[in-house]
Tab-separated table of C-alpha atoms and ligand atoms in Angstrom:
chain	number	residue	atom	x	y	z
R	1	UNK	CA	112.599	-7.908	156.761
R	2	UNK	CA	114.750	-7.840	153.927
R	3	UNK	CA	115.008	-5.855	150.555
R	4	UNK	CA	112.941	-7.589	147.574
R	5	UNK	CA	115.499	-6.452	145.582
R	6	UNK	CA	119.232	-6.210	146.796
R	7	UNK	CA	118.533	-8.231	150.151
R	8	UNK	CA	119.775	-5.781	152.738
R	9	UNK	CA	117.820	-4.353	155.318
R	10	UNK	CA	114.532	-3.172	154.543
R	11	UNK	CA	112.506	0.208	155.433
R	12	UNK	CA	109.353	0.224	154.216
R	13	UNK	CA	107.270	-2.730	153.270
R	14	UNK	CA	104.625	-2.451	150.169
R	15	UNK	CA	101.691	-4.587	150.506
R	16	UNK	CA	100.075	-3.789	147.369
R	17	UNK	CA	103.402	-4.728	145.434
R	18	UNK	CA	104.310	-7.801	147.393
R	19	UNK	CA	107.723	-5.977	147.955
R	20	UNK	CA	109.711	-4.584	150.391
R	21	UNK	CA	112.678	-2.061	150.019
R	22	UNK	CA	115.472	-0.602	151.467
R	23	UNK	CA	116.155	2.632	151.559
R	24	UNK	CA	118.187	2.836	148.311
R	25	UNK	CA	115.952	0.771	146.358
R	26	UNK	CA	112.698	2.464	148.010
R	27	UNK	CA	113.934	5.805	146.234
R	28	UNK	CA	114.495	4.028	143.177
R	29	UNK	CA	110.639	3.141	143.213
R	30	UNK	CA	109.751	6.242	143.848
R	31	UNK	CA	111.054	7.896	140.860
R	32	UNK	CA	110.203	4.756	139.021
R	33	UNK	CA	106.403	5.265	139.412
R	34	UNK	CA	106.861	9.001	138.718
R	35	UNK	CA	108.454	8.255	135.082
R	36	UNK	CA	106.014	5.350	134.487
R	37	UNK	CA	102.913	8.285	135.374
R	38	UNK	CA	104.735	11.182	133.346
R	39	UNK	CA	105.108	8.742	130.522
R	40	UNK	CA	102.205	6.928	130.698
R	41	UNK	CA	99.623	9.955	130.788
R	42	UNK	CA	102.197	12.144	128.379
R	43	UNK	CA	102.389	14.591	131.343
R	44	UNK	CA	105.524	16.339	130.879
R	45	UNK	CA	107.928	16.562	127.459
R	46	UNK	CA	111.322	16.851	127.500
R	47	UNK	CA	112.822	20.569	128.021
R	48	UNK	CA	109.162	21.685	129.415
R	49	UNK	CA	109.031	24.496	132.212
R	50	UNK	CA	106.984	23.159	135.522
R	51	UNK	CA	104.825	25.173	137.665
R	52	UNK	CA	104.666	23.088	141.387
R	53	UNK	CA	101.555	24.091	143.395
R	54	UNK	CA	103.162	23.655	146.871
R	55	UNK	CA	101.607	23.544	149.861
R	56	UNK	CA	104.283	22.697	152.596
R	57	UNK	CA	102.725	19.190	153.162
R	58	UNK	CA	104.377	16.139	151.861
R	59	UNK	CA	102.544	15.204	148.891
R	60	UNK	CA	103.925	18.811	147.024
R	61	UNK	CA	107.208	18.783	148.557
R	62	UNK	CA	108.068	15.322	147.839
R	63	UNK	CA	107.021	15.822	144.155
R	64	UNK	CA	109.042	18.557	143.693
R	65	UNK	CA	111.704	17.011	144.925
R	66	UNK	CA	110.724	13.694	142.769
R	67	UNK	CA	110.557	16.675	139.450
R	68	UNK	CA	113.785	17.801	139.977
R	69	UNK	CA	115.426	14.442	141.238
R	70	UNK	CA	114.757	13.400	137.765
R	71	UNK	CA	116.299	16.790	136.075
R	72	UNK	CA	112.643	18.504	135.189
R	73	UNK	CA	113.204	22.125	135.324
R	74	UNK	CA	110.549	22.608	138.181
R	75	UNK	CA	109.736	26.402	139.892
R	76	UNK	CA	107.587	26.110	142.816
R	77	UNK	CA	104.581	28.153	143.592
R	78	UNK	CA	103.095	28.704	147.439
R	79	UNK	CA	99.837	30.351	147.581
R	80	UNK	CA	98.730	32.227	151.063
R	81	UNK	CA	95.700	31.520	151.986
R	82	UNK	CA	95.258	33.205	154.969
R	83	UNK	CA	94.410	30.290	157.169
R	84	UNK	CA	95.680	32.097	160.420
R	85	UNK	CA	98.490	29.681	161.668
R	86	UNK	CA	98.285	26.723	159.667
R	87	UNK	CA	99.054	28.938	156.936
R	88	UNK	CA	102.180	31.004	158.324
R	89	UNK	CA	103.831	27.421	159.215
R	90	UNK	CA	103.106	25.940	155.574
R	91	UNK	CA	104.746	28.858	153.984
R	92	UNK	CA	107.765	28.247	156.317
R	93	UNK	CA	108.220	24.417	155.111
R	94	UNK	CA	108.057	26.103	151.685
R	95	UNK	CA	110.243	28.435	151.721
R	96	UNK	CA	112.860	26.242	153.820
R	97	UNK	CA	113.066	23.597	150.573
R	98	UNK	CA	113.160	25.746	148.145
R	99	UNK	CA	116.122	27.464	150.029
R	100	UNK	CA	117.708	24.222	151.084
R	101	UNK	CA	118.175	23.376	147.323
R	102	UNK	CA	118.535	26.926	145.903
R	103	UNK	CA	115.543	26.771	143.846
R	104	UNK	CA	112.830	29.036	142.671
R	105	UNK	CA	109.677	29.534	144.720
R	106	UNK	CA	106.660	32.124	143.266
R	107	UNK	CA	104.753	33.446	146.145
R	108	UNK	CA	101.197	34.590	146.329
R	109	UNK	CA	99.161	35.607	149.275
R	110	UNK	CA	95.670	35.880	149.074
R	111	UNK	CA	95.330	38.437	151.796
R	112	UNK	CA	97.897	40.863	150.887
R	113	UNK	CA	97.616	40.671	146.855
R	114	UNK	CA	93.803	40.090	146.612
R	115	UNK	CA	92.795	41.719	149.966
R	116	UNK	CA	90.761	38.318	151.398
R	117	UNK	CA	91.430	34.705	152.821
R	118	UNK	CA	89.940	31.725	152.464
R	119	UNK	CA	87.706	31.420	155.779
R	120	UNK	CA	85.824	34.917	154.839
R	121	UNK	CA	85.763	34.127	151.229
R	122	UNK	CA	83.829	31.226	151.925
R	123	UNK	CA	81.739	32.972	154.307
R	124	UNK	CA	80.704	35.809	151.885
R	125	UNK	CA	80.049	33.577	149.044
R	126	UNK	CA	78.214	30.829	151.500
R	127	UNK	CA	80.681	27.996	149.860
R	128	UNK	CA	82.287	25.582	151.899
R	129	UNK	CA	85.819	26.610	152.530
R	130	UNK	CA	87.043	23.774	150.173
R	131	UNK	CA	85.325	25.644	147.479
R	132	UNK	CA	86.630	28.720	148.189
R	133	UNK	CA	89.670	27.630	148.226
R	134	UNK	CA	90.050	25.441	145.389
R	135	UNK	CA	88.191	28.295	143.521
R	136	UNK	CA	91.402	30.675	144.473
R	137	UNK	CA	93.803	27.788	143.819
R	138	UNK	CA	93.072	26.826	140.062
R	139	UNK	CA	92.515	29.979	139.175
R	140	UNK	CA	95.892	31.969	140.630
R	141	UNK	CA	97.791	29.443	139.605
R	142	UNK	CA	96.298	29.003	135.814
R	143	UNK	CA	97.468	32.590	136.566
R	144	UNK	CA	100.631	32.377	137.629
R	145	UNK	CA	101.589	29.755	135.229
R	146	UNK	CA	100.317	31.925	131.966
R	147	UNK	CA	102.183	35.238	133.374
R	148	UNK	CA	105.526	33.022	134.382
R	149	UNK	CA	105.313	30.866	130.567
R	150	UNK	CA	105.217	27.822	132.295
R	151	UNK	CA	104.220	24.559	130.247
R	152	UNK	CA	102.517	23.082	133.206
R	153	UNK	CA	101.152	22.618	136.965
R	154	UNK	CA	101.789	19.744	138.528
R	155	UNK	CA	100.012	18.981	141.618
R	156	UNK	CA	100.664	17.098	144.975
R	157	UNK	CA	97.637	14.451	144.048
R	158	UNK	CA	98.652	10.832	145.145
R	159	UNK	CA	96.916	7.559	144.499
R	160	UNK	CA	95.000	8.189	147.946
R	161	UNK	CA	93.193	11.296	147.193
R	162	UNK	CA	92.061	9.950	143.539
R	163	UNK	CA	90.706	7.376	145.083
R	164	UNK	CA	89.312	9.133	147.421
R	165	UNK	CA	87.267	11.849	144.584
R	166	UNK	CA	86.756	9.229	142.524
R	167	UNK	CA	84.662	7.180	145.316
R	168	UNK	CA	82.588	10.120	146.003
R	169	UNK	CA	81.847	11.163	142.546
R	170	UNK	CA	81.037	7.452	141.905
R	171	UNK	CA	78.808	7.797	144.613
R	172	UNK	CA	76.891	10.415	143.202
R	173	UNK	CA	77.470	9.336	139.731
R	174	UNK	CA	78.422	12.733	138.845
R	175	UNK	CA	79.151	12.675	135.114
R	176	UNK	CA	80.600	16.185	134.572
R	177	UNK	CA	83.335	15.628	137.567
R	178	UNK	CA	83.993	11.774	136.640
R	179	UNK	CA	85.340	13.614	132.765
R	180	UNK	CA	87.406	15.352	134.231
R	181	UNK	CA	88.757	13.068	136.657
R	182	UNK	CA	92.238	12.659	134.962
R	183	UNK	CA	95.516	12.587	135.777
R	184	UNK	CA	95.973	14.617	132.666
R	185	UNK	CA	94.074	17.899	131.700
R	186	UNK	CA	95.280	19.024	128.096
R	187	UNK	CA	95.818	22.757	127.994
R	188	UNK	CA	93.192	24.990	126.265
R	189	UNK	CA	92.236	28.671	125.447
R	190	UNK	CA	94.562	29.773	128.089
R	191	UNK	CA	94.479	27.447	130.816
R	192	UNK	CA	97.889	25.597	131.061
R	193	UNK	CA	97.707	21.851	131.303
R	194	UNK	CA	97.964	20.449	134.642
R	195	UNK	CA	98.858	16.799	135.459
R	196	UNK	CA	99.380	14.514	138.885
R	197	UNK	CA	102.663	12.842	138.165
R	198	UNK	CA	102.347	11.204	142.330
R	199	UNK	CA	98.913	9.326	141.088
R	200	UNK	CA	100.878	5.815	140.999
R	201	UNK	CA	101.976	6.601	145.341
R	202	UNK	CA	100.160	6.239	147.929
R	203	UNK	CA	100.082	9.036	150.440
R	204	UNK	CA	102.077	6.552	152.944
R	205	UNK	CA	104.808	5.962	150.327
R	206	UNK	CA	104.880	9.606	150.122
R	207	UNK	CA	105.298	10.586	153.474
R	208	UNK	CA	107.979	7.621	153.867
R	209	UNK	CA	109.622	9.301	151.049
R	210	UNK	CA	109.634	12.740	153.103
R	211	UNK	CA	111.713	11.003	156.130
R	212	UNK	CA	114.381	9.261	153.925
R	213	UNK	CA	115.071	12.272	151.709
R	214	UNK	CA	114.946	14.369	154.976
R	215	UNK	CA	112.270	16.540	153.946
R	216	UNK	CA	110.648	18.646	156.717
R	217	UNK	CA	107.088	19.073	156.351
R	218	UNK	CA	103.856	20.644	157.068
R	219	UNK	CA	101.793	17.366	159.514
R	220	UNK	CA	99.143	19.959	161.163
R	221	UNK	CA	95.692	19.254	159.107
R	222	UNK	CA	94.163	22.538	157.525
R	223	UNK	CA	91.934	23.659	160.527
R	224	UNK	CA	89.111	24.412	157.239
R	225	UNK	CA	88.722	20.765	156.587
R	226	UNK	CA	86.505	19.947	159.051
R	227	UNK	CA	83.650	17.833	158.044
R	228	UNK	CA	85.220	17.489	154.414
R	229	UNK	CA	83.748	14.219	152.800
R	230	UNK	CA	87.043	13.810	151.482
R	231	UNK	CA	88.440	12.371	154.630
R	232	UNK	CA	85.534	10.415	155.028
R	233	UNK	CA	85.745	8.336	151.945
R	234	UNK	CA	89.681	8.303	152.289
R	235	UNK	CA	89.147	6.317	156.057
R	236	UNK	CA	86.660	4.402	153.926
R	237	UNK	CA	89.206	3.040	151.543
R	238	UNK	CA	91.943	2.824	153.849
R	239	UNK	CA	89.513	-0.418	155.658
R	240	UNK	CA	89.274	-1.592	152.260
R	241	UNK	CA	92.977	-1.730	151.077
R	242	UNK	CA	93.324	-3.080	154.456
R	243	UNK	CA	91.700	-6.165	153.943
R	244	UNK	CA	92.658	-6.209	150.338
R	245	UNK	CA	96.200	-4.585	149.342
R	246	UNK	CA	95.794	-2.957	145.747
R	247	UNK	CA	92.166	-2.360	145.874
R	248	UNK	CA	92.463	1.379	145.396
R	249	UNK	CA	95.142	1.031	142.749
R	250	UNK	CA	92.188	-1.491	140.959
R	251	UNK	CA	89.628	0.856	141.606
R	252	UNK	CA	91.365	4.183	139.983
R	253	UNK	CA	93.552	2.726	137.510
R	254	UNK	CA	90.560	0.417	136.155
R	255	UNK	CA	88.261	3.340	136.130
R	256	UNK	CA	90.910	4.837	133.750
R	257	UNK	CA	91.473	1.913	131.490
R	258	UNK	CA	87.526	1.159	131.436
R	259	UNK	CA	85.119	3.864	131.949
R	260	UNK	CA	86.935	7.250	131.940
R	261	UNK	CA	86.332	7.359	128.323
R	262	UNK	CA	82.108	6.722	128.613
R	263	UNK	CA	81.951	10.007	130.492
R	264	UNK	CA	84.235	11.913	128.048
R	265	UNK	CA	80.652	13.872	126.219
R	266	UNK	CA	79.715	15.084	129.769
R	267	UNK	CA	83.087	17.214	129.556
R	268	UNK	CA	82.498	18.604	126.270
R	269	UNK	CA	78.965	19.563	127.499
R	270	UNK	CA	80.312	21.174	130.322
R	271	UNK	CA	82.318	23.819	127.795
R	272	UNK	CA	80.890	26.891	126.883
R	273	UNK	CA	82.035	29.825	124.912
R	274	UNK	CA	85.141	31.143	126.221
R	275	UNK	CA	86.008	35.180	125.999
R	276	UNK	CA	88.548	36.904	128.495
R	277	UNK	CA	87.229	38.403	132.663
R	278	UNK	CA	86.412	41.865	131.639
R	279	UNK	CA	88.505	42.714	135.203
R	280	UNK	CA	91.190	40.455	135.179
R	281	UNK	CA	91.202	38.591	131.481
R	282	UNK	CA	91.361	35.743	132.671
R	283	UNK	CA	89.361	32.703	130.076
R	284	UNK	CA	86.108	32.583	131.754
R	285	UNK	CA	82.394	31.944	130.295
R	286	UNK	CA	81.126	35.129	131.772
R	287	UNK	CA	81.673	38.611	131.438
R	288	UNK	CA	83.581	38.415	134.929
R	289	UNK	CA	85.529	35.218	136.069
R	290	UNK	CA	84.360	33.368	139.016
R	291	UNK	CA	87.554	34.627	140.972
R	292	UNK	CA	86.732	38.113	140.394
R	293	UNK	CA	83.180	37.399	141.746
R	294	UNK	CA	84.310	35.995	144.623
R	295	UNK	CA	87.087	38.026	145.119
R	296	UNK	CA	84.607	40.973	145.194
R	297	UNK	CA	82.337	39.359	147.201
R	298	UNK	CA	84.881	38.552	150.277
R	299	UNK	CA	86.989	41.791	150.093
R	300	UNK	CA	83.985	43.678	151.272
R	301	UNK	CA	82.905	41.487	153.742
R	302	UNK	CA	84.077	41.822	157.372
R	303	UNK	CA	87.249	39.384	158.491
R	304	UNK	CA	85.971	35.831	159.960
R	305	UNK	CA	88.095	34.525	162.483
R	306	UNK	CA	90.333	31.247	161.342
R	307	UNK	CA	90.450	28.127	163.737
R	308	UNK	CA	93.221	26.313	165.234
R	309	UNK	CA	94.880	23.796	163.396
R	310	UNK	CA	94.152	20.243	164.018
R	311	UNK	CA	97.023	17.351	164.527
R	312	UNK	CA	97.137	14.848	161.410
R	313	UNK	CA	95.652	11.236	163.454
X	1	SF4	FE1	91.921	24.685	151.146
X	1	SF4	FE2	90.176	22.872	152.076
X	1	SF4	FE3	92.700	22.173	151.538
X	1	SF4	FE4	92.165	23.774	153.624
X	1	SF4	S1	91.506	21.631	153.375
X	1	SF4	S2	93.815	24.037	152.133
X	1	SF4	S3	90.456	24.967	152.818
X	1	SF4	S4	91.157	22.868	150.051
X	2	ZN	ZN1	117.610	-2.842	148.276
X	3	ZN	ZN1	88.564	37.690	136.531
């Protein structure tokens, strides 16, 4: 197998763009796609500070290293959950980039700066832990990025997981999530704008990416995301862009070009008047944010044991 481009040996082969690279040129691709996506979708100007929600899997770690590969000046931000284990080890993968390259990592850990984790939050509150979670997520990191003057978050999000929402909010045609189903979110009243400069990888270019630029990370699935749909409609897909290389690529990219737009009202209805979390000020619709409520909620009910973590298949 031989490089598309140069004609040396080749490392990775790319169905869905007829192409295969070497290592060099496989790189080169990567950061391609990232400028095309940051340019495309106006995600990041020149000079702008970057907030990167990272997770210690591949998907954060590779686009942090992607950011500052192509000179952003990119901070990264971990976030404890609590998740027993699987949590310790993904702060270690963390922690070990960031030192590597002697750059800046935030840290914030749910359990010993909010007094709760994610398994009893969801518990008390009778969400799934998903919700929970990505509850805690967007808002300590809207957080963390107003308190730290950052321009933006940028998240981990890859053309596989887009996909994968956008199949299951297709499948329940559900307007309000399909508006804001963008790889852009402008910034408003207080929340920074977040964007998902990965959306034009897939999640195997991204791990690929993760061996050639020698990037340890995080393989061990979140023990929480058991019976997530997510996965589901991600296995779905992967049959499909089996038998037909590109399909998801069709499927989200045409859903931006064509019908994004039709569902832009059922955003705007979603608004609301916006005053500050009488506990934690914090832009909210309510006298008291939804992470305040919750918050509330879990640090007063008893600890709920975590399980193991599970292997990625
Ligand atoms: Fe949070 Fe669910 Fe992801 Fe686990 S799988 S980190 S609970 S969103
Ligand atoms: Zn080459
Ligand atoms: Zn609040």
């Amino acid at each position: 197998m031989k490089c598309t481009v140069c004609k040396g040996p080749a490392v990775i082969d790319l169905a869905r763009h007829n192409a295969h690279f070497c290592t060099d040129h496989f790189l080169r691709f990567c950061r391609d796609q990232v400028v095309k996506a940051v340019d495309e979708f106006a995600m990041i100007a020149p000079g702008e500070r970057v907030l990167v929600a990272v997770s210690g899997g591949k998907d954060s770690l590779a686009l942090w290293d992607l950011l500052l590969e192509l000179g952003h000046e990119a901070d990264g931000l971990y976030l404890g959950l609590g998740i027993g284990e699987y949590s310790d080890e993904s702060g270690r993968y963390a922690r070990a980039f960031a030192a590597a390259r002697g750059v800046r990592l935030v840290e914030i850990d749910l359990p010993a700066d909010h007094g709760f984790d994610v398994p009893t939050a969801a518990r008390a509150t009778r969400r799934v832990p998903c919700s929970a979670c990505g509850l805690s997520k967007r808002h300590l990191f809207d957080q963390a990025a107003r308190e730290g003057g950052y321009d933006v978050v940028a998240t981990g999000h890859n053309l596989d997981d887009e996909a994968a929402v956008l199949f299951g909010n297709v499948l329940r045609w559900d307007e309000a999530y399909l508006a804001r189903q963008l790889p852009v979110l402008a910034a408003r009243d207080g929340f920074p704008r977040k964007v998902k400069p990965l959306v034009r990888l897939s999640e195997r270019e991204m791990a690929a990416y993760c061996v050639v630029r020698r990037i340890d990370y995080q393989v061990e699935e979140c023990p929480m995301a058991v019976g997530n749909k997510h996965l589901g409609y991600k296995e779905a897909l992967n049959e499909v862009e089996l038998r037909s290389p590109g399909s998801k690529h069709a499927f989200y990219f045409g859903f931006l070009a064509r019908a994004a737009e039709r569902f832009a009202d059922a955003a705007l209805a979603d608004g609301g008047v916006l005053g500050a979390c009488e506990r934690c000020g914090a832009p909210t619709t309510n006298d008291v944010c939804a992470f305040c409520r919750l918050s509330e909620k879990a640090s007063a009910h008893e600890p709920v044991p975590v399980p193991r973590p599970r292997t990625r298949r």
